[in-house]
Amino acid sequence: MPVRWIPGRDAQANSYLFGDVLVDAGVLPMAVERYKDQISTIILTHGHYDHTAYLKEIAHMCSARVCIHTADAEALFRDEISLANHFGEHSPRIAPDQKLQGGEVIGGLLVIPTPGHTAGSICLYSEEEHLLISGDTVFTDGACGRTDFPTGSAAAMEESLMSLQKLEVEGFYPGHGEPVDHGGAMQIAAAAVLCRRGW
């Protein structure tokens, strides 16, 4: 099943469509509107505002249920945790329909907890397709997400990257930047090395 990339603009994070699952909701609703009848679930990779800015509008437009890891659920209501105040905005103020723990499979995507960028950061993995949607855990330039925001942890990030290296990853779809269709495991390995070196 192909992943459809919905690019983020400026400070917006990328969104991705995999089957009936939309991953992240920082893009403008008009970018998602053409897929509204397809989307039944929105999974948030974490609670930062650039990934959740239009969550309320998109969830309403698609009549979609909202899922986020339990450790990041409060970011949907607290500006200082979502970093909405950095954008001069407010958190979306919408309660999730499902608080994730990790290990769930939703729309063919396995929820993998990857704390580090935030306590409730997750990645989504398709074993069948060998693809990873990584949020802000790791990017295609071999970098990992910042760990100096509220609930972030450099030690947790290093552990998360080590766990991701155990996966067979070809297609790689980050929260920011361009995705790649092949060689995703190399991006993860590079980020793990840099993280261990403290870069």
Coordinates of N, CA, C and O in Angstrom, one line a residue:
M1 N 0.8 -1.2 0.0 CA 0.0 0.0 0.0 C 0.9 1.2 0.0 O 1.8 1.4 0.9
P2 N 0.7 2.1 -0.9 CA 1.6 3.3 -1.0 C 1.2 4.3 0.1 O 0.1 4.4 0.6
V3 N 2.2 5.1 0.5 CA 2.1 6.2 1.4 C 2.0 7.5 0.6 O 2.8 7.7 -0.3
R4 N 0.9 8.3 0.9 CA 0.8 9.6 0.2 C 1.4 10.7 1.1 O 0.9 10.8 2.2
W5 N 2.3 11.4 0.6 CA 3.0 12.5 1.3 C 2.2 13.7 1.1 O 1.9 14.2 -0.1
I6 N 1.8 14.4 2.2 CA 1.1 15.7 2.1 C 2.1 16.7 2.8 O 2.2 16.7 4.0
P7 N 2.9 17.4 2.0 CA 4.0 18.1 2.5 C 3.6 19.3 3.4 O 2.6 20.0 3.2
G8 N 4.3 19.4 4.5 CA 4.1 20.6 5.3 C 4.8 21.8 4.7 O 5.8 21.7 4.0
R9 N 4.2 23.0 4.9 CA 4.8 24.2 4.4 C 5.3 25.1 5.5 O 4.7 25.2 6.6
D10 N 6.4 25.7 5.3 CA 7.0 26.6 6.3 C 7.2 25.8 7.6 O 7.9 24.8 7.6
A11 N 6.6 26.2 8.7 CA 6.8 25.5 10.0 C 5.9 24.3 10.2 O 6.0 23.6 11.1
Q12 N 4.9 24.1 9.2 CA 4.1 22.9 9.3 C 4.8 21.6 9.1 O 5.7 21.5 8.3
A13 N 4.4 20.6 9.9 CA 5.0 19.3 9.7 C 4.3 18.6 8.5 O 3.1 18.9 8.2
N14 N 5.0 17.6 8.0 CA 4.4 16.7 7.0 C 3.2 15.9 7.6 O 3.2 15.6 8.7
S15 N 2.2 15.6 6.7 CA 1.2 14.6 7.0 C 1.4 13.5 6.0 O 1.9 13.7 4.9
Y16 N 0.9 12.3 6.4 CA 1.0 11.1 5.5 C -0.4 10.4 5.5 O -1.0 10.3 6.6
L17 N -0.8 9.9 4.4 CA -2.0 9.1 4.3 C -1.6 7.7 4.0 O -0.9 7.4 2.9
F18 N -2.0 6.7 4.8 CA -1.7 5.3 4.6 C -3.1 4.6 4.7 O -3.6 4.5 5.9
G19 N -3.6 4.2 3.6 CA -5.0 3.6 3.7 C -6.0 4.6 4.2 O -6.1 5.7 3.6
D20 N -6.6 4.3 5.3 CA -7.6 5.2 5.9 C -7.1 6.0 7.1 O -7.8 6.6 7.8
V21 N -5.8 5.9 7.2 CA -5.1 6.6 8.4 C -4.4 7.8 7.9 O -3.5 7.8 7.0
L22 N -4.7 9.0 8.5 CA -3.9 10.2 8.3 C -2.9 10.3 9.5 O -3.4 10.3 10.7
V23 N -1.7 10.5 9.2 CA -0.7 10.7 10.3 C -0.3 12.2 10.4 O 0.1 12.8 9.4
D24 N -0.6 12.8 11.5 CA -0.4 14.2 11.9 C -1.3 15.1 11.2 O -1.9 14.8 10.1
A25 N -1.5 16.3 11.8 CA -2.6 17.2 11.3 C -2.1 18.6 11.5 O -2.9 19.5 11.9
G26 N -0.9 18.9 11.0 CA -0.4 20.3 11.0 C -0.6 21.0 9.7 O -0.4 22.2 9.6
V27 N -0.9 20.3 8.7 CA -1.1 20.9 7.3 C -2.5 21.5 7.3 O -3.4 21.2 8.0
L28 N -2.7 22.4 6.3 CA -4.0 23.1 6.2 C -5.0 22.1 5.8 O -4.8 21.2 5.0
P29 N -6.2 22.3 6.3 CA -7.3 21.3 5.9 C -7.5 21.2 4.4 O -7.9 20.1 4.0
M30 N -7.3 22.3 3.7 CA -7.5 22.2 2.2 C -6.6 21.2 1.6 O -6.9 20.6 0.5
A31 N -5.4 20.9 2.2 CA -4.5 19.9 1.7 C -5.0 18.5 1.9 O -4.5 17.6 1.2
V32 N -5.9 18.3 2.8 CA -6.4 17.0 3.1 C -7.8 16.8 2.6 O -8.3 15.7 2.4
E33 N -8.5 17.9 2.2 CA -9.9 17.8 1.9 C -10.3 16.8 0.8 O -11.3 16.1 0.9
R34 N -9.4 16.6 -0.2 CA -9.7 15.7 -1.3 C -9.7 14.2 -0.8 O -10.3 13.3 -1.4
Y35 N -9.2 14.0 0.4 CA -9.1 12.6 0.9 C -10.1 12.4 2.1 O -10.1 11.4 2.8
K36 N -11.0 13.4 2.4 CA -11.8 13.4 3.6 C -12.6 12.1 3.7 O -12.9 11.7 4.8
D37 N -13.1 11.6 2.6 CA -14.0 10.5 2.6 C -13.3 9.2 2.9 O -13.8 8.1 3.2
Q38 N -11.9 9.2 2.7 CA -11.1 8.1 2.9 C -10.6 7.9 4.3 O -10.3 6.8 4.8
I39 N -10.5 9.0 5.0 CA -9.8 9.1 6.3 C -10.8 8.7 7.4 O -11.8 9.4 7.6
S40 N -10.5 7.7 8.2 CA -11.3 7.3 9.4 C -10.6 7.6 10.7 O -11.2 7.7 11.8
T41 N -9.2 7.6 10.6 CA -8.4 7.8 11.9 C -7.3 8.7 11.6 O -6.7 8.7 10.6
I42 N -7.0 9.6 12.6 CA -5.9 10.5 12.7 C -5.0 10.0 13.8 O -5.4 9.9 14.9
I43 N -3.7 9.6 13.5 CA -2.7 9.3 14.5 C -1.7 10.4 14.6 O -1.2 10.8 13.5
L44 N -1.5 10.9 15.8 CA -0.5 12.0 16.0 C 0.8 11.3 16.5 O 0.8 10.6 17.4
T45 N 1.9 11.7 15.8 CA 3.2 11.1 16.2 C 3.7 11.7 17.5 O 4.5 11.1 18.2
H46 N 3.2 12.9 17.8 CA 3.4 13.5 19.2 C 2.6 14.8 19.2 O 1.8 15.1 18.3
G47 N 2.7 15.5 20.4 CA 1.7 16.5 20.6 C 2.1 17.9 20.2 O 1.4 18.9 20.6
H48 N 3.3 18.1 19.6 CA 3.7 19.5 19.3 C 2.8 20.2 18.2 O 2.2 19.5 17.3
Y49 N 2.7 21.5 18.4 CA 1.7 22.2 17.6 C 1.9 22.1 16.1 O 0.9 22.1 15.4
D50 N 3.1 22.0 15.7 CA 3.3 22.0 14.2 C 2.8 20.7 13.6 O 2.6 20.5 12.4
H51 N 2.4 19.7 14.5 CA 1.9 18.4 14.0 C 0.4 18.3 14.3 O -0.3 17.4 13.9
T52 N -0.2 19.3 15.1 CA -1.6 19.2 15.6 C -2.4 20.5 15.3 O -3.5 20.6 15.7
A53 N -1.8 21.5 14.6 CA -2.4 22.8 14.5 C -3.8 22.7 14.0 O -4.7 23.5 14.4
Y54 N -4.1 21.9 13.0 CA -5.5 21.8 12.4 C -6.2 20.5 12.7 O -7.1 20.1 12.0
L55 N -5.8 19.9 13.8 CA -6.4 18.7 14.2 C -7.9 18.8 14.4 O -8.7 17.9 13.9
K56 N -8.4 19.8 15.1 CA -9.9 19.9 15.3 C -10.6 20.0 14.0 O -11.6 19.3 13.8
E57 N -10.1 20.9 13.1 CA -10.8 21.1 11.8 C -10.8 19.9 10.9 O -11.8 19.5 10.3
I58 N -9.6 19.2 10.9 CA -9.5 18.0 10.0 C -10.3 16.8 10.6 O -11.0 16.1 9.8
A59 N -10.3 16.7 11.9 CA -11.0 15.6 12.5 C -12.5 15.8 12.2 O -13.2 14.8 11.9
H60 N -13.0 17.0 12.4 CA -14.4 17.3 12.1 C -14.7 17.1 10.6 O -15.8 16.5 10.3
M61 N -13.9 17.6 9.7 CA -14.1 17.5 8.3 C -14.2 16.0 7.9 O -15.0 15.6 7.0
C62 N -13.4 15.1 8.5 CA -13.3 13.7 8.1 C -14.1 12.8 8.9 O -14.2 11.6 8.7
S63 N -14.7 13.4 10.0 CA -15.4 12.5 11.0 C -14.5 11.4 11.5 O -14.9 10.2 11.5
A64 N -13.3 11.8 11.7 CA -12.2 10.8 12.1 C -12.0 10.8 13.6 O -12.1 11.8 14.3
R65 N -11.6 9.6 14.1 CA -11.2 9.5 15.5 C -9.8 9.9 15.6 O -9.0 9.7 14.6
V66 N -9.4 10.3 16.8 CA -8.0 10.9 17.0 C -7.3 10.0 18.0 O -7.9 9.6 19.1
C67 N -6.1 9.7 17.7 CA -5.2 8.8 18.5 C -3.9 9.5 18.8 O -3.3 10.1 17.9
I68 N -3.5 9.4 20.1 CA -2.2 10.0 20.5 C -1.7 9.2 21.7 O -2.5 8.6 22.4
H69 N -0.4 9.1 21.8 CA 0.2 8.3 23.0 C -0.3 9.0 24.2 O -0.3 10.2 24.3
T70 N -0.6 8.2 25.2 CA -1.1 8.7 26.5 C -0.1 9.8 27.1 O -0.6 10.7 27.8
A71 N 1.2 9.6 26.9 CA 2.1 10.5 27.5 C 2.1 11.9 26.9 O 2.7 12.9 27.5
D72 N 1.5 12.0 25.7 CA 1.5 13.3 25.0 C 0.1 13.9 24.9 O -0.2 15.0 24.4
A73 N -0.9 13.2 25.5 CA -2.3 13.6 25.4 C -2.5 15.0 26.0 O -3.3 15.8 25.4
E74 N -1.9 15.3 27.0 CA -2.1 16.6 27.7 C -1.6 17.8 26.8 O -2.1 18.9 26.9
A75 N -0.8 17.5 25.8 CA -0.3 18.6 24.9 C -1.4 19.1 24.0 O -1.3 20.2 23.5
L76 N -2.5 18.3 23.9 CA -3.6 18.8 23.1 C -4.4 19.9 23.8 O -5.2 20.6 23.2
F77 N -4.1 20.1 25.1 CA -4.7 21.2 25.9 C -3.8 22.2 26.5 O -4.2 23.3 26.9
R78 N -2.5 21.9 26.6 CA -1.6 22.7 27.3 C -0.6 23.4 26.3 O 0.3 22.7 25.7
D79 N -0.7 24.7 26.2 CA 0.1 25.4 25.2 C 1.6 25.3 25.5 O 2.4 25.2 24.5
E80 N 2.0 25.3 26.7 CA 3.4 25.2 27.0 C 4.1 23.9 26.7 O 5.3 23.8 26.5
I81 N 3.3 22.8 26.7 CA 3.8 21.5 26.3 C 3.7 21.3 24.8 O 4.7 20.7 24.2
S82 N 2.7 21.8 24.2 CA 2.6 21.6 22.7 C 3.4 22.6 22.0 O 3.6 22.5 20.8
L83 N 4.0 23.6 22.7 CA 4.8 24.7 22.1 C 3.9 25.6 21.2 O 4.4 26.4 20.5
A84 N 2.6 25.6 21.4 CA 1.7 26.5 20.6 C 2.0 27.9 20.9 O 1.9 28.8 20.0
N85 N 2.5 28.2 22.2 CA 2.8 29.6 22.5 C 4.0 30.1 21.7 O 4.1 31.3 21.5
H86 N 4.8 29.2 21.2 CA 6.0 29.7 20.3 C 5.5 30.2 19.0 O 6.2 30.9 18.3
F87 N 4.3 29.7 18.6 CA 3.7 30.1 17.4 C 2.6 31.2 17.5 O 2.0 31.6 16.6
G88 N 2.4 31.7 18.8 CA 1.4 32.7 19.1 C 0.0 32.1 18.9 O -0.9 32.8 18.6
E89 N -0.1 30.8 19.2 CA -1.4 30.1 19.0 C -1.7 29.3 20.3 O -1.1 29.4 21.3
H90 N -2.8 28.5 20.2 CA -3.2 27.7 21.3 C -3.3 26.2 20.8 O -3.5 26.0 19.6
S91 N -3.2 25.3 21.7 CA -3.3 23.9 21.4 C -4.7 23.7 20.9 O -5.6 24.5 21.1
P92 N -4.9 22.5 20.2 CA -6.2 22.3 19.5 C -7.4 22.2 20.4 O -8.6 22.3 20.0
R93 N -7.2 21.8 21.7 CA -8.2 21.7 22.7 C -9.3 20.6 22.2 O -10.5 20.9 22.2
I94 N -8.8 19.5 21.8 CA -9.7 18.4 21.4 C -9.2 17.1 22.1 O -8.0 16.8 22.2
A95 N -10.1 16.4 22.7 CA -9.8 15.2 23.5 C -9.6 14.0 22.5 O -10.4 13.9 21.6
P96 N -8.6 13.2 22.7 CA -8.4 12.1 21.8 C -9.4 11.0 22.1 O -10.0 10.8 23.2
D97 N -9.8 10.3 21.0 CA -10.7 9.1 21.1 C -10.0 7.9 21.7 O -10.6 7.1 22.3
Q98 N -8.7 7.8 21.4 CA -7.9 6.7 21.9 C -6.5 7.2 22.4 O -5.8 7.8 21.6
K99 N -6.1 6.8 23.6 CA -4.8 7.1 24.1 C -4.0 5.8 23.9 O -4.3 4.7 24.4
L100 N -2.9 6.0 23.1 CA -2.1 4.8 22.8 C -1.1 4.5 23.8 O -0.6 5.4 24.5
Q101 N -0.8 3.2 23.9 CA 0.3 2.7 24.9 C 1.5 2.2 24.1 O 2.6 2.1 24.7
G102 N 1.3 1.8 22.9 CA 2.3 1.2 22.1 C 2.0 -0.3 21.9 O 1.4 -0.9 22.8
G103 N 2.2 -0.8 20.7 CA 1.9 -2.2 20.4 C 0.6 -2.3 19.6 O 0.3 -3.4 19.1
E104 N -0.2 -1.3 19.6 CA -1.5 -1.3 18.8 C -1.1 -1.4 17.3 O -0.1 -0.8 16.9
V105 N -2.0 -2.0 16.6 CA -1.9 -2.0 15.1 C -3.2 -1.3 14.6 O -4.3 -1.8 14.8
I106 N -3.0 -0.2 13.9 CA -4.1 0.6 13.5 C -4.0 0.8 12.0 O -3.0 1.4 11.5
G107 N -4.9 0.4 11.2 CA -4.8 0.5 9.8 C -3.6 -0.1 9.1 O -3.1 0.4 8.1
G108 N -3.1 -1.2 9.8 CA -1.9 -1.8 9.3 C -0.6 -1.2 9.8 O 0.5 -1.7 9.3
L109 N -0.7 -0.3 10.6 CA 0.5 0.4 11.2 C 0.7 0.0 12.6 O -0.2 0.2 13.5
L110 N 1.9 -0.5 13.0 CA 2.2 -0.8 14.4 C 2.7 0.5 15.1 O 3.6 1.2 14.6
V111 N 2.1 0.7 16.2 CA 2.5 1.9 17.1 C 3.7 1.5 17.9 O 3.7 0.6 18.7
I112 N 4.8 2.2 17.7 CA 6.1 2.0 18.4 C 6.4 3.2 19.2 O 6.7 4.3 18.7
P113 N 6.4 3.1 20.6 CA 6.8 4.2 21.4 C 8.3 4.6 21.1 O 9.1 3.7 21.2
T114 N 8.6 5.8 20.9 CA 10.0 6.3 20.7 C 10.2 7.6 21.4 O 10.4 8.6 20.8
P115 N 10.1 7.5 22.8 CA 10.3 8.8 23.5 C 11.7 9.3 23.3 O 12.7 8.6 22.9
G116 N 11.8 10.6 23.5 CA 13.1 11.3 23.3 C 12.8 12.8 22.9 O 13.1 13.7 23.6
H117 N 12.1 12.9 21.7 CA 11.7 14.3 21.3 C 10.6 14.8 22.3 O 10.7 15.9 22.7
T118 N 9.7 13.9 22.6 CA 8.7 14.1 23.7 C 8.6 12.8 24.4 O 8.9 11.7 23.8
A119 N 8.0 12.8 25.5 CA 7.8 11.5 26.2 C 6.8 10.6 25.5 O 6.9 9.4 25.6
G120 N 5.9 11.2 24.7 CA 4.9 10.4 24.1 C 5.1 10.2 22.6 O 4.2 9.9 21.8
S121 N 6.3 10.5 22.1 CA 6.6 10.4 20.6 C 6.4 8.9 20.2 O 6.8 8.0 21.0
I122 N 5.9 8.7 19.0 CA 5.8 7.4 18.5 C 6.2 7.4 17.0 O 6.3 8.4 16.4
C123 N 6.6 6.2 16.5 CA 6.8 5.9 15.1 C 5.7 4.9 14.7 O 5.2 4.2 15.6
L124 N 5.4 4.8 13.4 CA 4.5 3.9 12.9 C 5.1 3.1 11.9 O 5.8 3.6 10.9
Y125 N 5.0 1.7 12.0 CA 5.7 0.8 11.2 C 4.8 -0.2 10.5 O 3.9 -0.8 11.1
S126 N 5.0 -0.4 9.2 CA 4.4 -1.4 8.4 C 5.4 -2.5 8.2 O 6.3 -2.3 7.4
E127 N 5.2 -3.6 8.8 CA 6.1 -4.8 8.6 C 6.0 -5.3 7.2 O 6.9 -5.7 6.5
E128 N 4.7 -5.3 6.7 CA 4.5 -5.8 5.3 C 5.2 -5.0 4.3 O 5.7 -5.5 3.3
E129 N 5.1 -3.6 4.4 CA 5.7 -2.7 3.4 C 7.1 -2.3 3.8 O 7.8 -1.6 3.0
H130 N 7.6 -2.7 4.9 CA 8.9 -2.3 5.4 C 9.1 -0.7 5.4 O 10.1 -0.2 4.9
L131 N 8.1 0.0 5.9 CA 8.1 1.4 5.9 C 7.9 1.9 7.3 O 7.3 1.3 8.2
L132 N 8.5 3.1 7.6 CA 8.4 3.7 8.9 C 8.0 5.2 8.7 O 8.6 5.9 7.9
I133 N 7.0 5.6 9.4 CA 6.6 7.0 9.5 C 7.2 7.5 10.9 O 6.7 7.0 11.9
S134 N 8.1 8.4 10.9 CA 9.0 8.6 12.0 C 8.7 9.9 12.9 O 9.3 10.1 13.9
G135 N 7.7 10.7 12.5 CA 7.5 11.9 13.2 C 8.7 12.7 13.3 O 9.5 12.9 12.4
D136 N 9.0 13.2 14.6 CA 10.2 14.0 14.8 C 11.3 13.2 15.5 O 12.2 13.7 16.2
T137 N 11.2 11.9 15.5 CA 12.2 11.0 16.1 C 13.5 11.0 15.3 O 14.6 11.2 15.8
V138 N 13.3 10.9 14.0 CA 14.5 10.8 13.1 C 14.1 11.3 11.7 O 13.0 11.2 11.3
F139 N 15.1 12.0 11.1 CA 14.8 12.6 9.8 C 15.7 12.0 8.7 O 16.7 11.3 8.9
T140 N 15.4 12.4 7.4 CA 16.1 11.8 6.3 C 17.5 12.3 6.1 O 18.2 11.9 5.2
D141 N 17.9 13.3 6.9 CA 19.3 13.8 6.8 C 20.2 13.1 7.8 O 21.3 13.5 8.1
G142 N 19.6 12.1 8.5 CA 20.4 11.4 9.5 C 20.4 12.0 10.9 O 21.2 11.6 11.7
A143 N 19.6 13.0 11.0 CA 19.5 13.7 12.3 C 18.3 13.2 13.1 O 17.4 12.6 12.6
C144 N 18.3 13.4 14.4 CA 17.2 13.1 15.3 C 16.6 14.3 15.8 O 17.1 15.4 15.7
G145 N 15.4 14.2 16.3 CA 14.6 15.3 16.9 C 15.3 15.9 18.1 O 16.0 15.3 18.8
R146 N 15.0 17.2 18.3 CA 15.5 17.9 19.5 C 15.0 17.3 20.7 O 13.9 16.8 20.8
T147 N 15.8 17.3 21.8 CA 15.4 16.7 23.1 C 15.4 17.7 24.2 O 15.2 17.4 25.3
D148 N 15.5 19.0 23.8 CA 15.5 20.1 24.9 C 14.2 20.8 25.1 O 14.1 21.8 25.8
F149 N 13.1 20.2 24.5 CA 11.8 20.7 24.7 C 11.2 20.0 26.0 O 11.7 19.0 26.4
P150 N 10.1 20.5 26.5 CA 9.4 19.9 27.6 C 9.2 18.4 27.4 O 8.7 18.0 26.3
T151 N 9.5 17.6 28.3 CA 9.3 16.1 28.3 C 10.3 15.4 27.4 O 10.3 14.2 27.3
G152 N 11.3 16.1 26.8 CA 12.3 15.5 25.9 C 13.4 14.9 26.8 O 13.6 15.2 28.0
S153 N 14.1 13.9 26.2 CA 15.2 13.3 26.9 C 16.2 12.7 25.9 O 15.8 11.9 25.0
A154 N 17.5 13.1 26.0 CA 18.5 12.7 25.1 C 18.7 11.2 25.3 O 19.0 10.4 24.4
A155 N 18.7 10.7 26.6 CA 18.9 9.3 26.9 C 17.8 8.5 26.3 O 18.1 7.4 25.7
A156 N 16.6 8.9 26.4 CA 15.5 8.2 25.8 C 15.6 8.1 24.3 O 15.3 7.1 23.7
M157 N 16.0 9.2 23.7 CA 16.2 9.3 22.3 C 17.2 8.3 21.8 O 16.9 7.5 20.8
E158 N 18.3 8.1 22.5 CA 19.3 7.2 22.1 C 18.7 5.7 22.2 O 19.0 4.9 21.3
E159 N 18.0 5.4 23.2 CA 17.4 4.1 23.3 C 16.4 3.9 22.2 O 16.3 2.8 21.6
S160 N 15.6 4.9 21.9 CA 14.6 4.8 20.8 C 15.2 4.5 19.5 O 14.8 3.6 18.7
L161 N 16.3 5.2 19.2 CA 17.0 5.0 17.9 C 17.6 3.6 17.8 O 17.6 3.0 16.8
M162 N 18.1 3.1 19.0 CA 18.7 1.8 19.0 C 17.6 0.7 18.7 O 17.8 -0.2 18.0
S163 N 16.4 1.0 19.2 CA 15.3 0.0 19.0 C 14.9 0.0 17.6 O 14.5 -1.0 17.0
L164 N 14.8 1.2 17.0 CA 14.4 1.3 15.6 C 15.4 0.7 14.6 O 15.0 0.2 13.5
Q165 N 16.7 0.6 15.0 CA 17.6 -0.1 14.1 C 17.4 -1.6 14.0 O 17.9 -2.2 13.0
K166 N 16.5 -2.1 14.8 CA 16.2 -3.6 14.7 C 15.2 -3.8 13.6 O 14.9 -5.0 13.3
L167 N 14.5 -2.8 13.1 CA 13.5 -2.9 12.1 C 14.1 -3.0 10.7 O 15.1 -2.4 10.4
E168 N 13.4 -3.7 9.8 CA 13.7 -3.6 8.4 C 13.0 -2.5 7.8 O 11.8 -2.6 7.6
V169 N 13.7 -1.4 7.4 CA 13.1 -0.2 6.9 C 13.6 0.1 5.5 O 14.8 0.3 5.4
E170 N 12.7 0.3 4.6 CA 13.1 0.8 3.3 C 12.5 2.2 3.1 O 13.1 3.2 3.2
G171 N 11.1 2.3 3.0 CA 10.5 3.5 2.9 C 10.5 4.3 4.2 O 10.2 3.7 5.3
F172 N 10.9 5.5 4.2 CA 11.1 6.3 5.4 C 10.5 7.7 5.3 O 10.8 8.4 4.3
Y173 N 9.6 8.0 6.2 CA 8.7 9.2 6.1 C 8.8 10.0 7.3 O 8.1 9.7 8.3
P174 N 9.6 11.1 7.3 CA 9.8 11.9 8.5 C 8.8 13.0 8.7 O 8.1 13.4 7.7
G175 N 8.7 13.6 9.9 CA 7.8 14.7 10.1 C 8.2 16.0 9.4 O 7.3 16.8 9.2
H176 N 9.5 16.1 9.1 CA 9.9 17.3 8.3 C 10.9 16.8 7.3 O 11.6 15.9 7.5
G177 N 11.0 17.5 6.2 CA 11.9 17.1 5.1 C 11.2 16.2 4.2 O 10.1 15.8 4.3
E178 N 12.0 15.7 3.2 CA 11.4 14.8 2.1 C 11.6 13.4 2.5 O 12.6 13.0 3.1
P179 N 10.6 12.6 2.2 CA 10.7 11.1 2.5 C 11.5 10.5 1.4 O 11.8 11.0 0.4
V180 N 11.9 9.2 1.7 CA 12.6 8.4 0.8 C 11.9 7.0 0.6 O 11.3 6.5 1.6
D181 N 12.0 6.5 -0.6 CA 11.3 5.2 -0.8 C 12.2 4.0 -0.5 O 11.8 2.9 -0.4
H182 N 13.6 4.2 -0.4 CA 14.5 3.2 -0.2 C 15.6 3.6 0.7 O 15.9 4.8 0.8
G183 N 16.2 2.7 1.4 CA 17.3 2.9 2.3 C 17.0 3.6 3.6 O 17.9 4.3 4.2
G184 N 15.8 3.5 4.1 CA 15.5 4.2 5.3 C 16.3 3.7 6.5 O 16.6 4.5 7.4
A185 N 16.7 2.5 6.5 CA 17.5 2.0 7.7 C 18.8 2.7 7.8 O 19.3 2.9 8.9
M186 N 19.4 3.2 6.7 CA 20.6 4.0 6.7 C 20.4 5.3 7.5 O 21.3 5.8 8.2
Q187 N 19.2 5.9 7.3 CA 19.0 7.2 7.9 C 18.9 7.0 9.5 O 19.4 7.8 10.2
I188 N 18.3 5.9 9.9 CA 18.2 5.6 11.3 C 19.5 5.3 11.9 O 19.9 5.8 13.0
A189 N 20.3 4.5 11.2 CA 21.7 4.2 11.7 C 22.6 5.4 11.8 O 23.3 5.6 12.8
A190 N 22.5 6.3 10.8 CA 23.2 7.6 10.9 C 22.8 8.4 12.1 O 23.7 9.0 12.8
A191 N 21.5 8.5 12.3 CA 21.0 9.3 13.5 C 21.5 8.7 14.8 O 21.8 9.4 15.7
A192 N 21.5 7.4 14.9 CA 21.9 6.7 16.1 C 23.4 7.0 16.4 O 23.7 7.2 17.6
V193 N 24.2 7.0 15.4 CA 25.6 7.3 15.6 C 25.8 8.7 16.1 O 26.5 9.0 17.1
L194 N 25.1 9.7 15.4 CA 25.2 11.1 15.9 C 24.7 11.3 17.3 O 25.3 12.1 18.0
C195 N 23.6 10.6 17.6 CA 23.0 10.7 18.9 C 24.0 10.2 20.0 O 24.2 10.9 21.0
R196 N 24.6 9.1 19.7 CA 25.6 8.5 20.7 C 26.8 9.5 20.9 O 27.4 9.5 22.0
R197 N 27.1 10.2 19.9 CA 28.2 11.2 20.0 C 27.8 12.5 20.6 O 28.7 13.4 20.7
G198 N 26.5 12.6 20.8 CA 26.1 13.9 21.5 C 25.9 15.0 20.5 O 25.9 16.2 20.9
W199 N 25.7 14.7 19.2 CA 25.6 15.8 18.2 C 24.1 16.1 18.0 O 23.3 15.3 18.0

